[in-house]
PDB file of C-alpha atoms and ligand atoms in Angstrom:
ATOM      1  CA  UNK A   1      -4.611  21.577  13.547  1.00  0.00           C
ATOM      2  CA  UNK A   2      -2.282  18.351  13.523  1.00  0.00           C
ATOM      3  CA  UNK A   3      -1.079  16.471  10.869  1.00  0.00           C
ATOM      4  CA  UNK A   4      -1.915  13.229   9.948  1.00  0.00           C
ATOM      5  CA  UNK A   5       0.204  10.326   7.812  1.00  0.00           C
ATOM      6  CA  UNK A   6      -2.022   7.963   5.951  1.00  0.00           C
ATOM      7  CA  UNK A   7       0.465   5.716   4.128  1.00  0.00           C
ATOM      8  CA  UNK A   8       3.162   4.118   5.840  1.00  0.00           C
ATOM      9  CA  UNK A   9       5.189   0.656   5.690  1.00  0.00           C
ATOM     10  CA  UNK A  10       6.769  -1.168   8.141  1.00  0.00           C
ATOM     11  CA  UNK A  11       9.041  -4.674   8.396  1.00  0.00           C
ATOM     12  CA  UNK A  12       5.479  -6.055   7.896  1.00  0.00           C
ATOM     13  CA  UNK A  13       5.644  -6.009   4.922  1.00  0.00           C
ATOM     14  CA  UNK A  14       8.299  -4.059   2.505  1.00  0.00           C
ATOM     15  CA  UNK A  15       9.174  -0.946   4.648  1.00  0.00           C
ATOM     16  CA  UNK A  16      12.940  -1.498   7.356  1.00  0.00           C
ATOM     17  CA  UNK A  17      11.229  -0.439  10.264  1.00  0.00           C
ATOM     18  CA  UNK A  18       9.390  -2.301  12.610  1.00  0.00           C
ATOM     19  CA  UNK A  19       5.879  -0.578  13.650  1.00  0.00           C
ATOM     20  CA  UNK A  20       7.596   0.691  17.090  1.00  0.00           C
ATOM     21  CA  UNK A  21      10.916   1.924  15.963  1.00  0.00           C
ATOM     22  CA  UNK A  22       7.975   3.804  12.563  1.00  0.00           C
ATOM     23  CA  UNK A  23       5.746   4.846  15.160  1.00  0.00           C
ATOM     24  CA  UNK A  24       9.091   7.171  17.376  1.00  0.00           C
ATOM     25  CA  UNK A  25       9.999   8.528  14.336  1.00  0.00           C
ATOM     26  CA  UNK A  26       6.642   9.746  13.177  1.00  0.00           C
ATOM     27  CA  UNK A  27       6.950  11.146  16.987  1.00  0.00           C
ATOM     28  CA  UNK A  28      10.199  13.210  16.476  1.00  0.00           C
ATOM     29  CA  UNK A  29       7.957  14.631  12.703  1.00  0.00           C
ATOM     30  CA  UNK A  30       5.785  16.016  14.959  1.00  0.00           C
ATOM     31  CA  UNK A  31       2.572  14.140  13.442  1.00  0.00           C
ATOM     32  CA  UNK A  32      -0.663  13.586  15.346  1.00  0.00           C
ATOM     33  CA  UNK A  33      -2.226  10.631  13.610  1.00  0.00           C
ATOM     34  CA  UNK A  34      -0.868   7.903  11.415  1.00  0.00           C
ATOM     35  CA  UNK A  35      -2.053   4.951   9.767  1.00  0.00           C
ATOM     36  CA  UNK A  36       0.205   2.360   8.755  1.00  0.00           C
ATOM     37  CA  UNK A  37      -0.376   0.731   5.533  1.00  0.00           C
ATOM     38  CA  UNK A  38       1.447  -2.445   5.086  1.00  0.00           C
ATOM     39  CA  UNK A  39       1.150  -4.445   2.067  1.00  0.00           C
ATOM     40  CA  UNK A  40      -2.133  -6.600   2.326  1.00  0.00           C
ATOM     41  CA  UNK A  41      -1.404  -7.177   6.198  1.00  0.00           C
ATOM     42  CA  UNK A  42      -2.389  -5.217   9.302  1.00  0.00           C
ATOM     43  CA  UNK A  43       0.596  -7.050  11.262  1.00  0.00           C
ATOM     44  CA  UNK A  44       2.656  -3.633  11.386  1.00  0.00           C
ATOM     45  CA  UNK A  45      -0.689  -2.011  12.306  1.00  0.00           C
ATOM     46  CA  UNK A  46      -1.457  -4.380  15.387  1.00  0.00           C
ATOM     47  CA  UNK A  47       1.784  -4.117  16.263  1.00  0.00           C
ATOM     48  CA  UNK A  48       1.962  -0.715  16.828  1.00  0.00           C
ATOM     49  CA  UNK A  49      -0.667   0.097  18.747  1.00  0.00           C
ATOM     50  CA  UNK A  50       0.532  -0.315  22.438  1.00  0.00           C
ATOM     51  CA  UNK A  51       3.510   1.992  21.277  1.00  0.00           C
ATOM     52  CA  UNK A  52       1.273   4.294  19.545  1.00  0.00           C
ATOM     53  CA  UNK A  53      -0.948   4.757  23.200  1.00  0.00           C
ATOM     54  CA  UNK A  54       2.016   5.485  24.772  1.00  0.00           C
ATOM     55  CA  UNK A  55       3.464   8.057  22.268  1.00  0.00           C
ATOM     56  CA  UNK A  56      -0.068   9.552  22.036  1.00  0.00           C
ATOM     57  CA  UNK A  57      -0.134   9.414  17.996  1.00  0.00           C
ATOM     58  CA  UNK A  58      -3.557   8.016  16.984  1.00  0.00           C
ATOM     59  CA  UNK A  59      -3.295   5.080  15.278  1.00  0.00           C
ATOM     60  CA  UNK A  60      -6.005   4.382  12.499  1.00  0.00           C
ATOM     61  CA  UNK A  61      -6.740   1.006  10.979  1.00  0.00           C
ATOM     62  CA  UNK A  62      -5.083   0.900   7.629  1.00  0.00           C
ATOM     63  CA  UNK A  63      -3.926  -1.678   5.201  1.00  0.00           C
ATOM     64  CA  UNK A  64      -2.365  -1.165   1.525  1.00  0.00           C
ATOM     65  CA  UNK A  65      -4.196  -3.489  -0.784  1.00  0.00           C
ATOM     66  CA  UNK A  66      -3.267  -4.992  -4.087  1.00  0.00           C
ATOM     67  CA  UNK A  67      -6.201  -5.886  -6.002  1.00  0.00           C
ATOM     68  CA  UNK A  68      -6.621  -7.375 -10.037  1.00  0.00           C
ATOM     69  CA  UNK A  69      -8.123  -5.149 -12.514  1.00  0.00           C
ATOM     70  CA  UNK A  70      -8.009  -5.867 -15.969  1.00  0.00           C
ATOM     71  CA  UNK A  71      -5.162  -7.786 -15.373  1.00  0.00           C
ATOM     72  CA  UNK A  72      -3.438  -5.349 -13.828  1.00  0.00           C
ATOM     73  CA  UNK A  73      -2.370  -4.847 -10.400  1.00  0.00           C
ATOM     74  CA  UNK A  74      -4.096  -1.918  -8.426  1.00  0.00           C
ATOM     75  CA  UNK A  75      -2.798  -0.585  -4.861  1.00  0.00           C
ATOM     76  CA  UNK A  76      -6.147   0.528  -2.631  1.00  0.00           C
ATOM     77  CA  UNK A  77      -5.636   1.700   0.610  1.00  0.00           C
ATOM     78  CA  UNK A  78      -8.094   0.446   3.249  1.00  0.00           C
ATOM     79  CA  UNK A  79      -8.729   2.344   6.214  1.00  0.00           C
ATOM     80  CA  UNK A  80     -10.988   2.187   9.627  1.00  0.00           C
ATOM     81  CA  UNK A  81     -12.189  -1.670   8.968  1.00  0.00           C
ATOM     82  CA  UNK A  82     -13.169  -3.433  11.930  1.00  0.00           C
ATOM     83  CA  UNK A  83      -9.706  -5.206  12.042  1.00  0.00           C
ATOM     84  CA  UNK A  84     -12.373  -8.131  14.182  1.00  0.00           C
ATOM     85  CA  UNK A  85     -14.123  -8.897  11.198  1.00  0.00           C
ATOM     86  CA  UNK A  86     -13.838 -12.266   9.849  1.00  0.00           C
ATOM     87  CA  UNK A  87     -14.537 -12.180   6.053  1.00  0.00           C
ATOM     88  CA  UNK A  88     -11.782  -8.978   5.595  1.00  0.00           C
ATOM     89  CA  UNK A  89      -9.600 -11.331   7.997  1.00  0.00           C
ATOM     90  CA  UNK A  90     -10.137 -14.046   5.489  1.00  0.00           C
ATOM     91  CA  UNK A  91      -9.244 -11.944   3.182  1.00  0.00           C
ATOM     92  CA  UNK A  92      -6.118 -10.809   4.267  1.00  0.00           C
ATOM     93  CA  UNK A  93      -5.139 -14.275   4.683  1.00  0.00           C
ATOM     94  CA  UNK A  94      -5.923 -15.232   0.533  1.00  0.00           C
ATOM     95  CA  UNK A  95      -3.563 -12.017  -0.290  1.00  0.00           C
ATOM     96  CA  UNK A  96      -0.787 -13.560   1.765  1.00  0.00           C
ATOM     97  CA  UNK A  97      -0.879 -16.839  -0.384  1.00  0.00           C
ATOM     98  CA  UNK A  98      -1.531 -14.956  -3.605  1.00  0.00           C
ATOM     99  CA  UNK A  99       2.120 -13.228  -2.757  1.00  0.00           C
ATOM    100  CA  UNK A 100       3.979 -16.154  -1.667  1.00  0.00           C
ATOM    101  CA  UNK A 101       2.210 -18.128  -5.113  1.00  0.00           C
ATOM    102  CA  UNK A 102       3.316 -15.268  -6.821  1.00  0.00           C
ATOM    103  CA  UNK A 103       6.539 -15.075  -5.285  1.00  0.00           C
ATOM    104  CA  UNK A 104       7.145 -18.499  -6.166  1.00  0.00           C
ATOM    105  CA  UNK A 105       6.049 -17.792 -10.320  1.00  0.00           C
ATOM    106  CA  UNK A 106       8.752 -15.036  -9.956  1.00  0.00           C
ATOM    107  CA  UNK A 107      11.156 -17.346  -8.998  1.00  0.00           C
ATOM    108  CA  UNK A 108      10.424 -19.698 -11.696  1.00  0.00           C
ATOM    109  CA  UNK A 109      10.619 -16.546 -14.153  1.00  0.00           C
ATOM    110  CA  UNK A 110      13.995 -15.356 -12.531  1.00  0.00           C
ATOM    111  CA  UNK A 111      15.418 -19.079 -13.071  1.00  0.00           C
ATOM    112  CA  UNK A 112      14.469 -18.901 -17.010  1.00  0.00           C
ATOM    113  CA  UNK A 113      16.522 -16.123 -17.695  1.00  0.00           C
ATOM    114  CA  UNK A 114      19.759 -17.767 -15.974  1.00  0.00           C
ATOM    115  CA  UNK A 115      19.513 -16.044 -12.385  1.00  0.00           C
ATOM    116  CA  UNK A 116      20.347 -18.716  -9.327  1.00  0.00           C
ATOM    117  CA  UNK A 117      17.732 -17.581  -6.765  1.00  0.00           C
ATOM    118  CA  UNK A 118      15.174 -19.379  -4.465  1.00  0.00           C
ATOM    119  CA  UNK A 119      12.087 -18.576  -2.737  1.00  0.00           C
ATOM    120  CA  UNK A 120      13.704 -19.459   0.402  1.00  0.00           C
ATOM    121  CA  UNK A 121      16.306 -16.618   0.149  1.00  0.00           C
ATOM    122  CA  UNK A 122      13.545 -14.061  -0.967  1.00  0.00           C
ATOM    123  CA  UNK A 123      10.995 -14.929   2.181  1.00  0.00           C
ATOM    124  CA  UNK A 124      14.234 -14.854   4.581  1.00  0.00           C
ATOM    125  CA  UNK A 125      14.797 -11.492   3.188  1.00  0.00           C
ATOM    126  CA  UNK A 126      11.421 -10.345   4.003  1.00  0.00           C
ATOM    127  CA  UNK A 127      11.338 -11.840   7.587  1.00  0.00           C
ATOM    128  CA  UNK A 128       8.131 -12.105   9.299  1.00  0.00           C
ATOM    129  CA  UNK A 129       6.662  -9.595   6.835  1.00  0.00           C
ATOM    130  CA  UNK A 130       4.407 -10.534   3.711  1.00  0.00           C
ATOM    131  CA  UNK A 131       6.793 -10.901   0.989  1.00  0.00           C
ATOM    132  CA  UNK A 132       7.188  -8.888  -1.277  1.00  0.00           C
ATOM    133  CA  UNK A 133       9.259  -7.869  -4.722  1.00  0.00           C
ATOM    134  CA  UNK A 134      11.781  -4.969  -2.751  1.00  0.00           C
ATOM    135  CA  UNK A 135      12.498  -8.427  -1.304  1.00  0.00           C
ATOM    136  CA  UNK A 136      13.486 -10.078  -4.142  1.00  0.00           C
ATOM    137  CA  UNK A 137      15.431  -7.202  -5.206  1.00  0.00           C
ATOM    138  CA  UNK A 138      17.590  -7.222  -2.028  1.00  0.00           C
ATOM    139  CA  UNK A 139      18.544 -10.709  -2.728  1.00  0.00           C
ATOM    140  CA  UNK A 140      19.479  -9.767  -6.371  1.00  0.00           C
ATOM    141  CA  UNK A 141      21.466  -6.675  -5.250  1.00  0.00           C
ATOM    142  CA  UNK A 142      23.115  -9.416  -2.506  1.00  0.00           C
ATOM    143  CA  UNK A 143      23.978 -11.697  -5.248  1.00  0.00           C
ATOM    144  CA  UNK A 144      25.472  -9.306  -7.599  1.00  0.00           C
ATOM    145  CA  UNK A 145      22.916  -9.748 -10.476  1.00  0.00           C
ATOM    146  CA  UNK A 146      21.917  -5.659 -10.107  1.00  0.00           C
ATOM    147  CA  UNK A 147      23.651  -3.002  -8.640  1.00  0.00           C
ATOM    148  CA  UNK A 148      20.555  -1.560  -6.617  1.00  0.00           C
ATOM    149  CA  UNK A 149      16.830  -1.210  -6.436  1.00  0.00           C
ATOM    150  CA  UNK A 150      16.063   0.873  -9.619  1.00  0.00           C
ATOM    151  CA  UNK A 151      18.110  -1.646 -11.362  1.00  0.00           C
ATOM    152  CA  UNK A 152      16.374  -4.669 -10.229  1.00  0.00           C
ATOM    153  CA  UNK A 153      12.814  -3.009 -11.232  1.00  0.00           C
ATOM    154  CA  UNK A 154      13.533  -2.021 -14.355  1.00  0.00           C
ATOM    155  CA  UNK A 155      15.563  -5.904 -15.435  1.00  0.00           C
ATOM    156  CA  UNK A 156      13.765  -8.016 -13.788  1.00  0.00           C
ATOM    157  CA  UNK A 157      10.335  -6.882 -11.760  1.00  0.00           C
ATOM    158  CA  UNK A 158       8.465  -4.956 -13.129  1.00  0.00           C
ATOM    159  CA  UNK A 159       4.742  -4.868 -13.917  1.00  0.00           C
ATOM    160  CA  UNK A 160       6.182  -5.481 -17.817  1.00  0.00           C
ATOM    161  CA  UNK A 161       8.560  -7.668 -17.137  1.00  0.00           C
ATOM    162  CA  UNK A 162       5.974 -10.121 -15.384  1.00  0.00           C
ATOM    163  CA  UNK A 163       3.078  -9.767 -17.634  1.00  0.00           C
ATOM    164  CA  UNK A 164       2.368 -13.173 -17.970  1.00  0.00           C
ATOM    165  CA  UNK A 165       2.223 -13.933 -14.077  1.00  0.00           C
ATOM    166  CA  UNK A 166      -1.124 -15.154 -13.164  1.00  0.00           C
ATOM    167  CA  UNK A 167      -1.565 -14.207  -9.679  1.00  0.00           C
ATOM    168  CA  UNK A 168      -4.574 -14.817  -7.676  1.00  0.00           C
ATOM    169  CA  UNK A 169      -5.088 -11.598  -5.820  1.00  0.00           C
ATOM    170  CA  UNK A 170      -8.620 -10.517  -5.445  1.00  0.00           C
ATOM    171  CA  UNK A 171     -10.281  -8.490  -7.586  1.00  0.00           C
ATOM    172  CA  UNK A 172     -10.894  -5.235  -7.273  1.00  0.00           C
ATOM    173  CA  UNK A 173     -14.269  -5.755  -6.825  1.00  0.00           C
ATOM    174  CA  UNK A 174     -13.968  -7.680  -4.188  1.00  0.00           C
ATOM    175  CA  UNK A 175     -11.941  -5.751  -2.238  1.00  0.00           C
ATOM    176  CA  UNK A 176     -13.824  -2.614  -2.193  1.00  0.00           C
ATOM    177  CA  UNK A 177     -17.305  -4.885  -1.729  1.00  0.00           C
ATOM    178  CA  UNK A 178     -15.307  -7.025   2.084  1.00  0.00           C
ATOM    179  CA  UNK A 179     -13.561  -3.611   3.051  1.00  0.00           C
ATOM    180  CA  UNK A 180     -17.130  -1.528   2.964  1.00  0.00           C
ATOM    181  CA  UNK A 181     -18.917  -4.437   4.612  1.00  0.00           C
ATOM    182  CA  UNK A 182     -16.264  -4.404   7.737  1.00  0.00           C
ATOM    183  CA  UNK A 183     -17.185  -1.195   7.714  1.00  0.00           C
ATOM    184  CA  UNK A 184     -14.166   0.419   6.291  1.00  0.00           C
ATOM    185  CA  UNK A 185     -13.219   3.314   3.710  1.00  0.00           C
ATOM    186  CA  UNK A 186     -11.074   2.874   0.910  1.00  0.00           C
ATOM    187  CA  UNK A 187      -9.515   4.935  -1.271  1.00  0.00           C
ATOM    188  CA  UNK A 188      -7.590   4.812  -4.782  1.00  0.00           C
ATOM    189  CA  UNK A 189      -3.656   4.789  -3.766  1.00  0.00           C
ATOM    190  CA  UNK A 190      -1.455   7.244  -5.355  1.00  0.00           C
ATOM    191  CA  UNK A 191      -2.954   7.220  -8.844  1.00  0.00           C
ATOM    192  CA  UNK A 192      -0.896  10.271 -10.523  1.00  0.00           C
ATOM    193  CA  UNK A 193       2.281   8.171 -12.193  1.00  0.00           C
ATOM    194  CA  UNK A 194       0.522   5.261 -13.372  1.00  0.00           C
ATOM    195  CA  UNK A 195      -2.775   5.600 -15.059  1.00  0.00           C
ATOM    196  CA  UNK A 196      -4.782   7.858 -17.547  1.00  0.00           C
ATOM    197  CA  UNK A 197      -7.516  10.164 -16.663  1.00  0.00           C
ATOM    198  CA  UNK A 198      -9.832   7.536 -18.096  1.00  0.00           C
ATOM    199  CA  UNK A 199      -8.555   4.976 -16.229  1.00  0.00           C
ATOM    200  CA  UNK A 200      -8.965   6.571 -13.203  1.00  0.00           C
ATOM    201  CA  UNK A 201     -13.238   6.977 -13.838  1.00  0.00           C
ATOM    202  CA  UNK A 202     -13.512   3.761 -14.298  1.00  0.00           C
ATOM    203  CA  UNK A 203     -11.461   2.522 -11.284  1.00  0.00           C
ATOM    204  CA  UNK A 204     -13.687   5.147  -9.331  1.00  0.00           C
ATOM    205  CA  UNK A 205     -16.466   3.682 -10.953  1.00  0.00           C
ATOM    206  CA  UNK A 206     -16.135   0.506  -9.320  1.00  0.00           C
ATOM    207  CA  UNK A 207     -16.910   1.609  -5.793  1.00  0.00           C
ATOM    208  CA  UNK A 208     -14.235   3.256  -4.294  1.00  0.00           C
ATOM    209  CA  UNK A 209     -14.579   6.094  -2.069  1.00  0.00           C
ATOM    210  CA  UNK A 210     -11.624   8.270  -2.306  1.00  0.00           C
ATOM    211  CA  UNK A 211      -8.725   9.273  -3.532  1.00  0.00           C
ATOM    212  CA  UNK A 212      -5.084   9.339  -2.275  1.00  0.00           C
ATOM    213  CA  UNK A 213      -4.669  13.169  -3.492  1.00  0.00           C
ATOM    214  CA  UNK A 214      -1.650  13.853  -1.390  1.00  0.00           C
ATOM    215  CA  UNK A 215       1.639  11.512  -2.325  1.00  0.00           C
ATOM    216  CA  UNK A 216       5.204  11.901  -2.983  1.00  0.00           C
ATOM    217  CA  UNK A 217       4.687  11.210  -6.302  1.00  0.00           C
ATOM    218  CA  UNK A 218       1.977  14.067  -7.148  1.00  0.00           C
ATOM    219  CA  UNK A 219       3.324  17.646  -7.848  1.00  0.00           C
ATOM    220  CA  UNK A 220       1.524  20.389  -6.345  1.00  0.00           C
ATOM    221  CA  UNK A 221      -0.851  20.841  -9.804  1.00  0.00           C
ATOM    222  CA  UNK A 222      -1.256  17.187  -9.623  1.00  0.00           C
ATOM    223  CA  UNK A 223      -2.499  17.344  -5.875  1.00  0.00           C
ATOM    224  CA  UNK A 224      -4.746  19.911  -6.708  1.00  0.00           C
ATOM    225  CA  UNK A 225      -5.761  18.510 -10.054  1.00  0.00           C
ATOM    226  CA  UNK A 226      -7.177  15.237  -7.735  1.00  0.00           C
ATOM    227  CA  UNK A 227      -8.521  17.384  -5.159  1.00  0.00           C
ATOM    228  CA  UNK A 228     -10.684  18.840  -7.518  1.00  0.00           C
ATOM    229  CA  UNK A 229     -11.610  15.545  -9.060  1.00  0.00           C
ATOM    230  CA  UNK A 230     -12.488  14.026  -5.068  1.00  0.00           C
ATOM    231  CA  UNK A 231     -14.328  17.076  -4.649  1.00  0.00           C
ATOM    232  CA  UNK A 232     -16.770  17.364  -7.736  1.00  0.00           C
ATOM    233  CA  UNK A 233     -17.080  13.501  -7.248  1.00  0.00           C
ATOM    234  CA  UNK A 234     -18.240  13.914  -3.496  1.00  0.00           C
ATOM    235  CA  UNK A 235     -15.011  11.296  -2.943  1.00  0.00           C
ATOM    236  CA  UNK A 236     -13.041  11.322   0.436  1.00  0.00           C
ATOM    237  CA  UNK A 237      -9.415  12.884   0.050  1.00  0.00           C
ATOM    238  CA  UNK A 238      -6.591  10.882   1.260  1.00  0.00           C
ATOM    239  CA  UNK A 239      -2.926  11.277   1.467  1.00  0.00           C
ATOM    240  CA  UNK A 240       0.477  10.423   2.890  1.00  0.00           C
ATOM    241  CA  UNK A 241       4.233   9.760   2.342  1.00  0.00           C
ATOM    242  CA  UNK A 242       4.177   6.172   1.389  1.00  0.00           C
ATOM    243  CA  UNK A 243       8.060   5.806   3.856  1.00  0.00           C
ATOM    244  CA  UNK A 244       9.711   2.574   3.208  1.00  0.00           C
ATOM    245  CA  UNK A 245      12.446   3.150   5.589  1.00  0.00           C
ATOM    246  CA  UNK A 246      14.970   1.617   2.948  1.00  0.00           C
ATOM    247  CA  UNK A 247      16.797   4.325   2.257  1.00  0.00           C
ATOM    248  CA  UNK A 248      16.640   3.420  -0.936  1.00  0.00           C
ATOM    249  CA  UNK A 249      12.985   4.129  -1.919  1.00  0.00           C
ATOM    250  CA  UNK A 250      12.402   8.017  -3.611  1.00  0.00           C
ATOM    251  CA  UNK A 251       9.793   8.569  -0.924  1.00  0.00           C
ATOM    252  CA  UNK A 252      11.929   8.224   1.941  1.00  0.00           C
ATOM    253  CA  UNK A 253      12.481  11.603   2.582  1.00  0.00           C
ATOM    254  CA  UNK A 254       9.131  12.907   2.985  1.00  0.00           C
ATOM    255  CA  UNK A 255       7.952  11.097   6.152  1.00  0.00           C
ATOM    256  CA  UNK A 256       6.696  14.590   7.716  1.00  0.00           C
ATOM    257  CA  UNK A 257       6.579  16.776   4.969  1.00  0.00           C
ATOM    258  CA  UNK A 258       3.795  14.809   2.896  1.00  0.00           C
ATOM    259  CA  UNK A 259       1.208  15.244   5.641  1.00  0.00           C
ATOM    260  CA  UNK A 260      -2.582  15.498   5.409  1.00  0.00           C
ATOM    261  CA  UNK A 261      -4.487  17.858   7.649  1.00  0.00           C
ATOM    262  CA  UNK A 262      -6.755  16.001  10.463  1.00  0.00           C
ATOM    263  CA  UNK A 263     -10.198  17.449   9.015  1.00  0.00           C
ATOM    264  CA  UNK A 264      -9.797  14.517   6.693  1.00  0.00           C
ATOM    265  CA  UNK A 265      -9.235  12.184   8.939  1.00  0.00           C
ATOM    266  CA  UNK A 266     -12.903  13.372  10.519  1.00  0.00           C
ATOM    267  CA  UNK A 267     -14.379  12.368   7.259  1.00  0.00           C
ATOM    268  CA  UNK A 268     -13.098   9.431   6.798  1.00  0.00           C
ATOM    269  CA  UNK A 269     -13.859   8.257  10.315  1.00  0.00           C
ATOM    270  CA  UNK A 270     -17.922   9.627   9.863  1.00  0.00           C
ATOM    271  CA  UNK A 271     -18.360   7.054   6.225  1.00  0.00           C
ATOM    272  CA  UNK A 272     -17.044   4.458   8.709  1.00  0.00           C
ATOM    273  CA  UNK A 273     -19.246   4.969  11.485  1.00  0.00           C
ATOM    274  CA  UNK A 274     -22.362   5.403   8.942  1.00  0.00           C
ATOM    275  CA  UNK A 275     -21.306   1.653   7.393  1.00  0.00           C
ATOM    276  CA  UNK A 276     -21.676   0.081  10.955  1.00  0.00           C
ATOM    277  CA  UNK A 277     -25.038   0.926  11.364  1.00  0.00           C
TER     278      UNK A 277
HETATM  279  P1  AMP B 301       4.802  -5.892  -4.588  1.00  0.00           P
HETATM  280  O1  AMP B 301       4.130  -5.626  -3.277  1.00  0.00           O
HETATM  281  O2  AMP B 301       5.520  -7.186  -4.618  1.00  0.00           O
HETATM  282  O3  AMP B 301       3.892  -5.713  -5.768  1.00  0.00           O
HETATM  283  O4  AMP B 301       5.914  -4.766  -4.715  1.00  0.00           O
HETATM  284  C1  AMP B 301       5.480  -3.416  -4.776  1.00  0.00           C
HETATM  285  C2  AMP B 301       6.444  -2.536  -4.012  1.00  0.00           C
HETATM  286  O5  AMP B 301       7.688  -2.530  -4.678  1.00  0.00           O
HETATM  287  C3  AMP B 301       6.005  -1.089  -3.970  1.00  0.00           C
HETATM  288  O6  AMP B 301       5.173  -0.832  -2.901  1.00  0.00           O
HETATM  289  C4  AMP B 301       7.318  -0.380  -3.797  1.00  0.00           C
HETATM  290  O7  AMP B 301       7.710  -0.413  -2.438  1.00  0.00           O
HETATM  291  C5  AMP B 301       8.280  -1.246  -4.569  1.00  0.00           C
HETATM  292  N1  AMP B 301       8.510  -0.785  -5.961  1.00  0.00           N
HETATM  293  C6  AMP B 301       7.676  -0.870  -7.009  1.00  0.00           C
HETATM  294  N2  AMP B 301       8.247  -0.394  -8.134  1.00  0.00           N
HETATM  295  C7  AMP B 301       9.487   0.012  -7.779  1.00  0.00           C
HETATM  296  C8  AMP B 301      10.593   0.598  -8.484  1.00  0.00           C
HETATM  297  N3  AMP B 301      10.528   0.856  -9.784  1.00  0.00           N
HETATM  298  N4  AMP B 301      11.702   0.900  -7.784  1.00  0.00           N
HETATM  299  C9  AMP B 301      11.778   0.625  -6.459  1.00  0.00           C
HETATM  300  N5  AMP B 301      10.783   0.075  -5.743  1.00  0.00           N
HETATM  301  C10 AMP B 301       9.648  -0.236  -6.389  1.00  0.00           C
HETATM  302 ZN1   ZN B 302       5.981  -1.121  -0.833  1.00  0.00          ZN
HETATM  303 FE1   FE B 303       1.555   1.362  -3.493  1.00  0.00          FE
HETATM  304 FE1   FE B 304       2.708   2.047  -0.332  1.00  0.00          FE
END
C-alpha cells in the first residue's frame, strides 16, 4: 500500500516551496498521493498538477481553510471540491480579502505598540501567495524587532495577542455548508494542541466530516485517541505533515514520516463522489 500526504503548504501561501520544487521532494519521500493544502487558496494546488502527472504522485484537491467560530479562528481542511465550482471559487476569493483586511488591522496593531512596519513589506514577503502572519514575522525577524519565528508568535501574533481583530473570514458554517455543495469533504485540521474534548463535539457538531487524526502535533495516544473518536462517530480519518518548507516551522521534519495509508484516501474520494450525485 502507498502512502499518502494530506496537508502540505507551498509559496502559495505560507510554506518556501513552490508546488513543483514540494511536489520532487514528496517524490524523493517515496509518497504516492498528496494533497496540498495552502492557506484558503488552491493556487499551489493548480500549480502543481502538470508536475504532479509527470512525477506520477496523485494529486488531490485540497485547500486549508480558516473559518470563525465563536470568535475564534478554526483551520478545516477541504478536500476533493470541484475546484470548477463557482460559489467555493467565490469563496476562496472573500478569504483572500479577509487576510489582506486582516493583514492590514495587524499592521495598525503592530504600529500601536511602537513597531515601524507596513503592509507593503508584509505582502512583498509573501509574494504571489495569500498573505499570511509567518509573513509578517519574517519582516519582524528582518527588522530586528524578534530574533525568530517563536519569538514573533508569542510578542506579537498570536491568537491572544490579536483578540480584538475583527476579521471577516467566513464562518464555520459556511464553509462546511459551500465545500459539501462543490461536492467536497472536509475535515477538522489538527485539533490535538488547541481545543478541549468539548470543543471538539461541538465543532463536529456543526457538519464536518472528519478528522485530521494523523499530525505532527498528535502523539501516538493522541492519534489513536482521535481515531477512535472518527471511528465511533462514523467520521472520515485524515492526516498529514502540515511541511512549511521554512526550516523554521517544528513540522518540517516530518514530510514522509507523518504519512496516511491510501485506504483513506478511498474513503474520502467515495463521500465525494456520493455529493455529486
Ligand atoms: P495565519 O494563516 O495568518 O492565521 O497564520 C497561521 C500560520 O502561522 C500557521 O499555519 C503556521 O504556519 C504559522 N504559525 C501559527 N502559530 C505559530 C507559532 N506559534 N510559531 C510559528 N508559526 C506559527
Ligand atoms: Zn501555515
Ligand atoms: Fe493549520
Ligand atoms: Fe497547515
Amino acid at each position: 500500500m502507498g502512502k499518502a500526504d494530506l496537508h502540505t503548504h507551498t509559496s502559495a501561501s505560507d510554506g518556501a516551496l513552490h508546488a513543483t520544487e514540494l511536489l520532487k521532494k514528496i517524490k524523493e519521500k517515496g509518497l504516492k498521493t498528496v494533497a496540498i493544502t495552502d492557506h484558503d487558496t488552491i493556487k499551489g494546488y493548480l500549480e502543481g498538477k502538470e508536475m504532479a502527472a509527470e512525477l506520477g504522485i496523485e494529486l488531490i484537491p485540497g485547500v486549508e481553510m480558516t473559518a470563525l467560530w465563536n470568535n475564534r479562528e478554526v483551520h478545516l481542511l477541504a478536500y476533493m471540491f470541484d475546484e470548477n465550482n463557482e460559489d467555493f471559487l467565490m469563496l476562496l476569493r472573500r478569504q483572500k480579502r479577509a487576510r489582506i483586511l486582516r493583514m492590514g488591522a495587524i499592521v495598525e496593531y503592530l504600529k500601536s505598540t511602537g513597531i515601524d512596519i507596513d503592509l507593503d513589506e508584509i505582502r512583498a514577503e509573501s509574494g504571489h501567495g495569500n498573505v499570511g502572519r509567518p509573513h509578517a514575522a519574517a519582516v519582524l525577524i528582518k527588522k530586528g524587532y524578534v530574533g525568530g519565528v517563536s519569538e514573533a508568535f508569542i510578542r506579537y501574533l498570536s491568537s491572544e495577542k490579536l483578540k480584538d481583530i475583527k476579521t471577516e473570514y467566513a464562518s464555520i458554517e459556511e464553509v462546511i455548508k459551500i465545500t459539501q455543495l462543490a461536492a467536497g469533504v472536509i475535515s477538522l485540521a489538527h485539533p490535538g494542541p488547541i481545543y478541549s474534548r468539548k470543543e471538539i463535539e461541538a465543532l463536529l457538531e456543526k457538519g464536518l466530516d472528519g478528522i485530521e487524526c494523523i499530525h505532527p502535533s498528535h502523539n501516538f495516544n493522541v492519534q489513536r485517541t482521535f481515531k477512535k473518536l472518527a471511528e465511533s462517530k462514523n467520521l472520515l480519518i485524515t492526516g498529514g505533515s502540515d511541511y512549511h518548507g521554512t526550516g523554521k516551522s517544528d513540522y518540517d521534519p516530518y514530510l514522509g514520516i507523518v504519512t496516511i495509508g491510501e485506504k483513506y484516501i478511498a474513503s474520502l474520494k467515495r463521500l465525494s463522489e456520493r455529493r455529486k450525485n
